[in-house]
mmCIF file of C-alpha atoms in Angstrom:
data_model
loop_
_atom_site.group_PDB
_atom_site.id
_atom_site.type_symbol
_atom_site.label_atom_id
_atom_site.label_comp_id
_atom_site.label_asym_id
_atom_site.label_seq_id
_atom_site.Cartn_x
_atom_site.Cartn_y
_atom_site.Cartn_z
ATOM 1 C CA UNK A 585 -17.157 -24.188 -54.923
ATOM 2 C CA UNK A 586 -13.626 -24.165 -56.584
ATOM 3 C CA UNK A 587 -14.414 -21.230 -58.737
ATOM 4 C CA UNK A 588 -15.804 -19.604 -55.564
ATOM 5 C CA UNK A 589 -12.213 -20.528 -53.688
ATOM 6 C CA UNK A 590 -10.035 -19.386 -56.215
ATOM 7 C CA UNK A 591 -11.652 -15.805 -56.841
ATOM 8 C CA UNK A 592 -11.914 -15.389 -53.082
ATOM 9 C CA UNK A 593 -8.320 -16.473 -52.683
ATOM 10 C CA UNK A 594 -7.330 -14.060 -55.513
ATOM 11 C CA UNK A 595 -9.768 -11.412 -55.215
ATOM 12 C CA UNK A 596 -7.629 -8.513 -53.795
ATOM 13 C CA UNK A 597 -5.680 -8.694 -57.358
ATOM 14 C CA UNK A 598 -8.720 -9.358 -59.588
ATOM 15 C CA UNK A 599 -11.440 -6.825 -58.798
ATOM 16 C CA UNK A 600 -11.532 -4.187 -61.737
ATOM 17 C CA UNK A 601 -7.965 -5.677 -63.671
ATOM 18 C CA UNK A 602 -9.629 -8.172 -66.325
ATOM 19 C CA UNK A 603 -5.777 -9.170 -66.904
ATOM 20 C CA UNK A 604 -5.251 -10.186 -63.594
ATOM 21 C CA UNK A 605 -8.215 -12.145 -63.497
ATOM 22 C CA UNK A 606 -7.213 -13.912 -66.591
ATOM 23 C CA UNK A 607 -4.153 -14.468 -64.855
ATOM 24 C CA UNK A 608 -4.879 -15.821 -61.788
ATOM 25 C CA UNK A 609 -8.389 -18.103 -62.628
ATOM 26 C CA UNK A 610 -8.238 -18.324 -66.603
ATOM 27 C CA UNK A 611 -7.140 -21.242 -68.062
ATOM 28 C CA UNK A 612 -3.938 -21.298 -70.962
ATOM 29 C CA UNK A 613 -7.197 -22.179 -73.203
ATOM 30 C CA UNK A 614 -8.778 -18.811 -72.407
ATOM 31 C CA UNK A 615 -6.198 -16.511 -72.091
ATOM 32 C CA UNK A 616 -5.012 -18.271 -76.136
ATOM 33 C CA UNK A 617 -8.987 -16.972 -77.117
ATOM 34 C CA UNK A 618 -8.766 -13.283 -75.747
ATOM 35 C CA UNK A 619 -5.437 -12.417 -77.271
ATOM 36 C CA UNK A 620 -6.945 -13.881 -80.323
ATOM 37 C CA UNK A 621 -10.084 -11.937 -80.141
ATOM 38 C CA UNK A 622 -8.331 -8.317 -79.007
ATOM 39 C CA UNK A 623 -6.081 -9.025 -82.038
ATOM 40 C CA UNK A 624 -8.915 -9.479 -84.406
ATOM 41 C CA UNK A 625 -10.101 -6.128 -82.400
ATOM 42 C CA UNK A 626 -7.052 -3.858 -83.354
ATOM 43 C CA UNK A 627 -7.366 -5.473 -87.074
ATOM 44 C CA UNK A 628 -11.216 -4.459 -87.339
ATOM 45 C CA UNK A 629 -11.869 -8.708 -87.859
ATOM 46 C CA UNK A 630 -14.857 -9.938 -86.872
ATOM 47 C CA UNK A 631 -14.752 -12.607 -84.755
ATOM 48 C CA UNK A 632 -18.078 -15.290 -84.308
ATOM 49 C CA UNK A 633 -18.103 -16.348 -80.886
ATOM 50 C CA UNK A 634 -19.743 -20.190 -80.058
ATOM 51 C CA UNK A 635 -20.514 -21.355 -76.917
ATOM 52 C CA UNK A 636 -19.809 -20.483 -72.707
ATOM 53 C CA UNK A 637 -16.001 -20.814 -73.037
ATOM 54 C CA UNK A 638 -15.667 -18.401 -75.790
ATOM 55 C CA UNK A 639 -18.081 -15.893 -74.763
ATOM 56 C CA UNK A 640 -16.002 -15.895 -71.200
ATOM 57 C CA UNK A 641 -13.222 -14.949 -73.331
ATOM 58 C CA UNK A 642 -15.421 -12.583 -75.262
ATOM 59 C CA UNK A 643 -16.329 -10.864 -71.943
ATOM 60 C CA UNK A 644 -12.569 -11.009 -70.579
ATOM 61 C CA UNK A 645 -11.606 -9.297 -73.871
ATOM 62 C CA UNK A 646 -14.080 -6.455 -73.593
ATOM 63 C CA UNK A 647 -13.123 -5.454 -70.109
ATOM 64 C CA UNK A 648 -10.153 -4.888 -71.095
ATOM 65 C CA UNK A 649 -11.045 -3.029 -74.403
ATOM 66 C CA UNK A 650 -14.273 -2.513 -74.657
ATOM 67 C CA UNK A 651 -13.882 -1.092 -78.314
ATOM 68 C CA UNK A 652 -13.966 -5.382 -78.896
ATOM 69 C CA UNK A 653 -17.448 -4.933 -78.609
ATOM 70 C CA UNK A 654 -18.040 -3.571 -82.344
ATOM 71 C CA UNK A 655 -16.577 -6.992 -83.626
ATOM 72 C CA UNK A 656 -18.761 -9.712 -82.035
ATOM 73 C CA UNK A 657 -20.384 -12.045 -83.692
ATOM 74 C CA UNK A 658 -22.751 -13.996 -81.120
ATOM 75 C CA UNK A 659 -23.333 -17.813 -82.967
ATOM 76 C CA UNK A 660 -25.304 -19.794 -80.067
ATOM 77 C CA UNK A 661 -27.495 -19.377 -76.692
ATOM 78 C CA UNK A 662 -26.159 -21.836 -74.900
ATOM 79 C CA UNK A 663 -27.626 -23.752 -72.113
ATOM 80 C CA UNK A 664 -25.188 -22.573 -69.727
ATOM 81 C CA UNK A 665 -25.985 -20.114 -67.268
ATOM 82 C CA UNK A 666 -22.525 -18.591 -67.111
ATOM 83 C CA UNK A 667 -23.048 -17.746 -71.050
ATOM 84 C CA UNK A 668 -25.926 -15.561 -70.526
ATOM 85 C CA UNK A 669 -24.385 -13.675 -67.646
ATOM 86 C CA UNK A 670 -21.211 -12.853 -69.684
ATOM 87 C CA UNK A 671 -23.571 -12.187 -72.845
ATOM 88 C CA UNK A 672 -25.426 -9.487 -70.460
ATOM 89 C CA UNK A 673 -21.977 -8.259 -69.129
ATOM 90 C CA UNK A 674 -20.939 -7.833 -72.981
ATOM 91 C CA UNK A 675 -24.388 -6.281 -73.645
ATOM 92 C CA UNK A 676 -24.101 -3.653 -70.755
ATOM 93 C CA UNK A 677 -20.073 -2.884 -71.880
ATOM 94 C CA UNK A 678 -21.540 -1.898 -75.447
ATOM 95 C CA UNK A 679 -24.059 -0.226 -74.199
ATOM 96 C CA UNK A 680 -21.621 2.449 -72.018
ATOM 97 C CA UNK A 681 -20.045 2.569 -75.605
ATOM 98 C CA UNK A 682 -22.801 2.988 -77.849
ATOM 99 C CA UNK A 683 -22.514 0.240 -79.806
ATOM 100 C CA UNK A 684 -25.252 -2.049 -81.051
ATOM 101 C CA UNK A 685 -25.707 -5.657 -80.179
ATOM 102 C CA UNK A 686 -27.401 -8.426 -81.381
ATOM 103 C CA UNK A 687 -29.081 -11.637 -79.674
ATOM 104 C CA UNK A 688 -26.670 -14.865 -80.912
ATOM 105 C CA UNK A 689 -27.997 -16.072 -84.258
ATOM 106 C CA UNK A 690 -29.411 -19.250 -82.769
ATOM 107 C CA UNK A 691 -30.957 -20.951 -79.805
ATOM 108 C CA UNK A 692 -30.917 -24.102 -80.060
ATOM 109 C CA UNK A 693 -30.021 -25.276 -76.195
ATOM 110 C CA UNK A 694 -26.780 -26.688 -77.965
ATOM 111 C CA UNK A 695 -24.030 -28.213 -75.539
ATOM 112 C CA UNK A 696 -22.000 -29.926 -77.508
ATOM 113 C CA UNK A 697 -19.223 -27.863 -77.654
ATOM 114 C CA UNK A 698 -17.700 -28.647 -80.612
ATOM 115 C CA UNK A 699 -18.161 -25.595 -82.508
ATOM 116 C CA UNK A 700 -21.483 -27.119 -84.346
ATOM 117 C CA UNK A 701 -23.555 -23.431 -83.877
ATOM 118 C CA UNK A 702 -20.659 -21.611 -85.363
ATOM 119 C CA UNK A 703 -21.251 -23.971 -88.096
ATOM 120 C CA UNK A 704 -24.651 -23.532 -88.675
ATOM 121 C CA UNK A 705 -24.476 -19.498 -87.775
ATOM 122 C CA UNK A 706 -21.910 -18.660 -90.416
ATOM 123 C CA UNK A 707 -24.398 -20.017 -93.304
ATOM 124 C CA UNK A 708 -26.987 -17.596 -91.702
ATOM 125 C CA UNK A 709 -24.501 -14.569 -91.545
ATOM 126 C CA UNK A 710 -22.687 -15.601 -94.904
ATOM 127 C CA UNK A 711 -26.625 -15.322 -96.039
ATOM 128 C CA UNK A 712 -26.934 -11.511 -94.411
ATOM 129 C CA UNK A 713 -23.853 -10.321 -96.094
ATOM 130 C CA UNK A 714 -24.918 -11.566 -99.326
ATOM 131 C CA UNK A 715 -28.523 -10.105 -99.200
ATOM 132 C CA UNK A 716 -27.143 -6.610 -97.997
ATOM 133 C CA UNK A 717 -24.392 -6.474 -101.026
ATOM 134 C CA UNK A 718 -25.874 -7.498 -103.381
ATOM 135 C CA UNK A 719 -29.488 -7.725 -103.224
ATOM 136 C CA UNK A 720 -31.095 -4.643 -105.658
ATOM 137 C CA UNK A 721 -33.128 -2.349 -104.289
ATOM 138 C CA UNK A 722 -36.598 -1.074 -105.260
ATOM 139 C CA UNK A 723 -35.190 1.887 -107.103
ATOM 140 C CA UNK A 724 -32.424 0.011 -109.144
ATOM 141 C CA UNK A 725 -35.275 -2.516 -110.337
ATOM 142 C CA UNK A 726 -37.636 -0.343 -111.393
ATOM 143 C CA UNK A 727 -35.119 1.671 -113.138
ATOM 144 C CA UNK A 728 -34.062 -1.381 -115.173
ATOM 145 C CA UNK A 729 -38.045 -2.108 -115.944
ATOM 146 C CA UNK A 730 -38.118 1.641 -116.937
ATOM 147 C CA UNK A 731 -34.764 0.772 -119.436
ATOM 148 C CA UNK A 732 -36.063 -1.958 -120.906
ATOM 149 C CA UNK A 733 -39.525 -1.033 -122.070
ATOM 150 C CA UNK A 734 -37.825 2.017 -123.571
ATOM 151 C CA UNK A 735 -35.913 -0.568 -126.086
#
């Protein structure tokens, strides 16, 4: 009912302007995690996002450039409703853009909200990165079976 209040109070300012949004209903909290994240945006960073606060942000931040999209790093499903509704709103922004998306790493109903997916999801994508530079292909393998029987 608050949330309801305040964007119906504010809602002549809000509709279509992400920044006035952030203004008027984000928290000091929130409006710390999209500069953050449209920062990382303009410095091609990726960014892992954890949890319903942070994917808020996430969605905040791609309204207002949705070129944020290409940097996202989903960590956790949450059990939260509102993180699946800003995860879809994300989705559908990098979709108008053509850029690919991924489900978050993990679902694991986590609510903890002390970062503990991030935790656990940066193994797994630590794991990707190593496997796609430097895992040999088929063709460099076989070439060095081919070079050493020739010895």
């Amino acid at each position: 009912a608050i949330v309801k209040d305040a964007v119906t109070y504010h809602e002549n300012g809000m509709i279509n302007n992400p920044a006035e949004a952030l203004r008027n209903v984000g928290g000091a909290e929130i409006a710390a995690i999209v500069g953050g994240i449209l920062e990382a945006s303009e410095r091609n960073v990726a960014v892992l996002v954890d949890g319903f606060i942070v994917t808020a942000a996430a969605m905040v931040a791609c309204f207002m450039s949705p070129n944020v999209c290409r940097i996202l790093f989903f960590a956790t499903r949450s059990t939260e409703r509102g993180q699946n509704i800003a995860l879809q709103k994300i989705y559908d922004i990098a979709e108008e853009i053509n850029v690919p998306t991924e489900e978050p790493a993990l679902n694991l109903n986590l609510r903890m909200g002390e970062g503990t997916g991030g935790l656990i999801a940066t193994s797994i994508l630590r794991g990707a990165v190593a496997i796609l530079s430097d895992l040999a292909t088929l063709e460099a393998v076989l070439s060095l079976e081919t070079e050493d029987s020739v010895c």
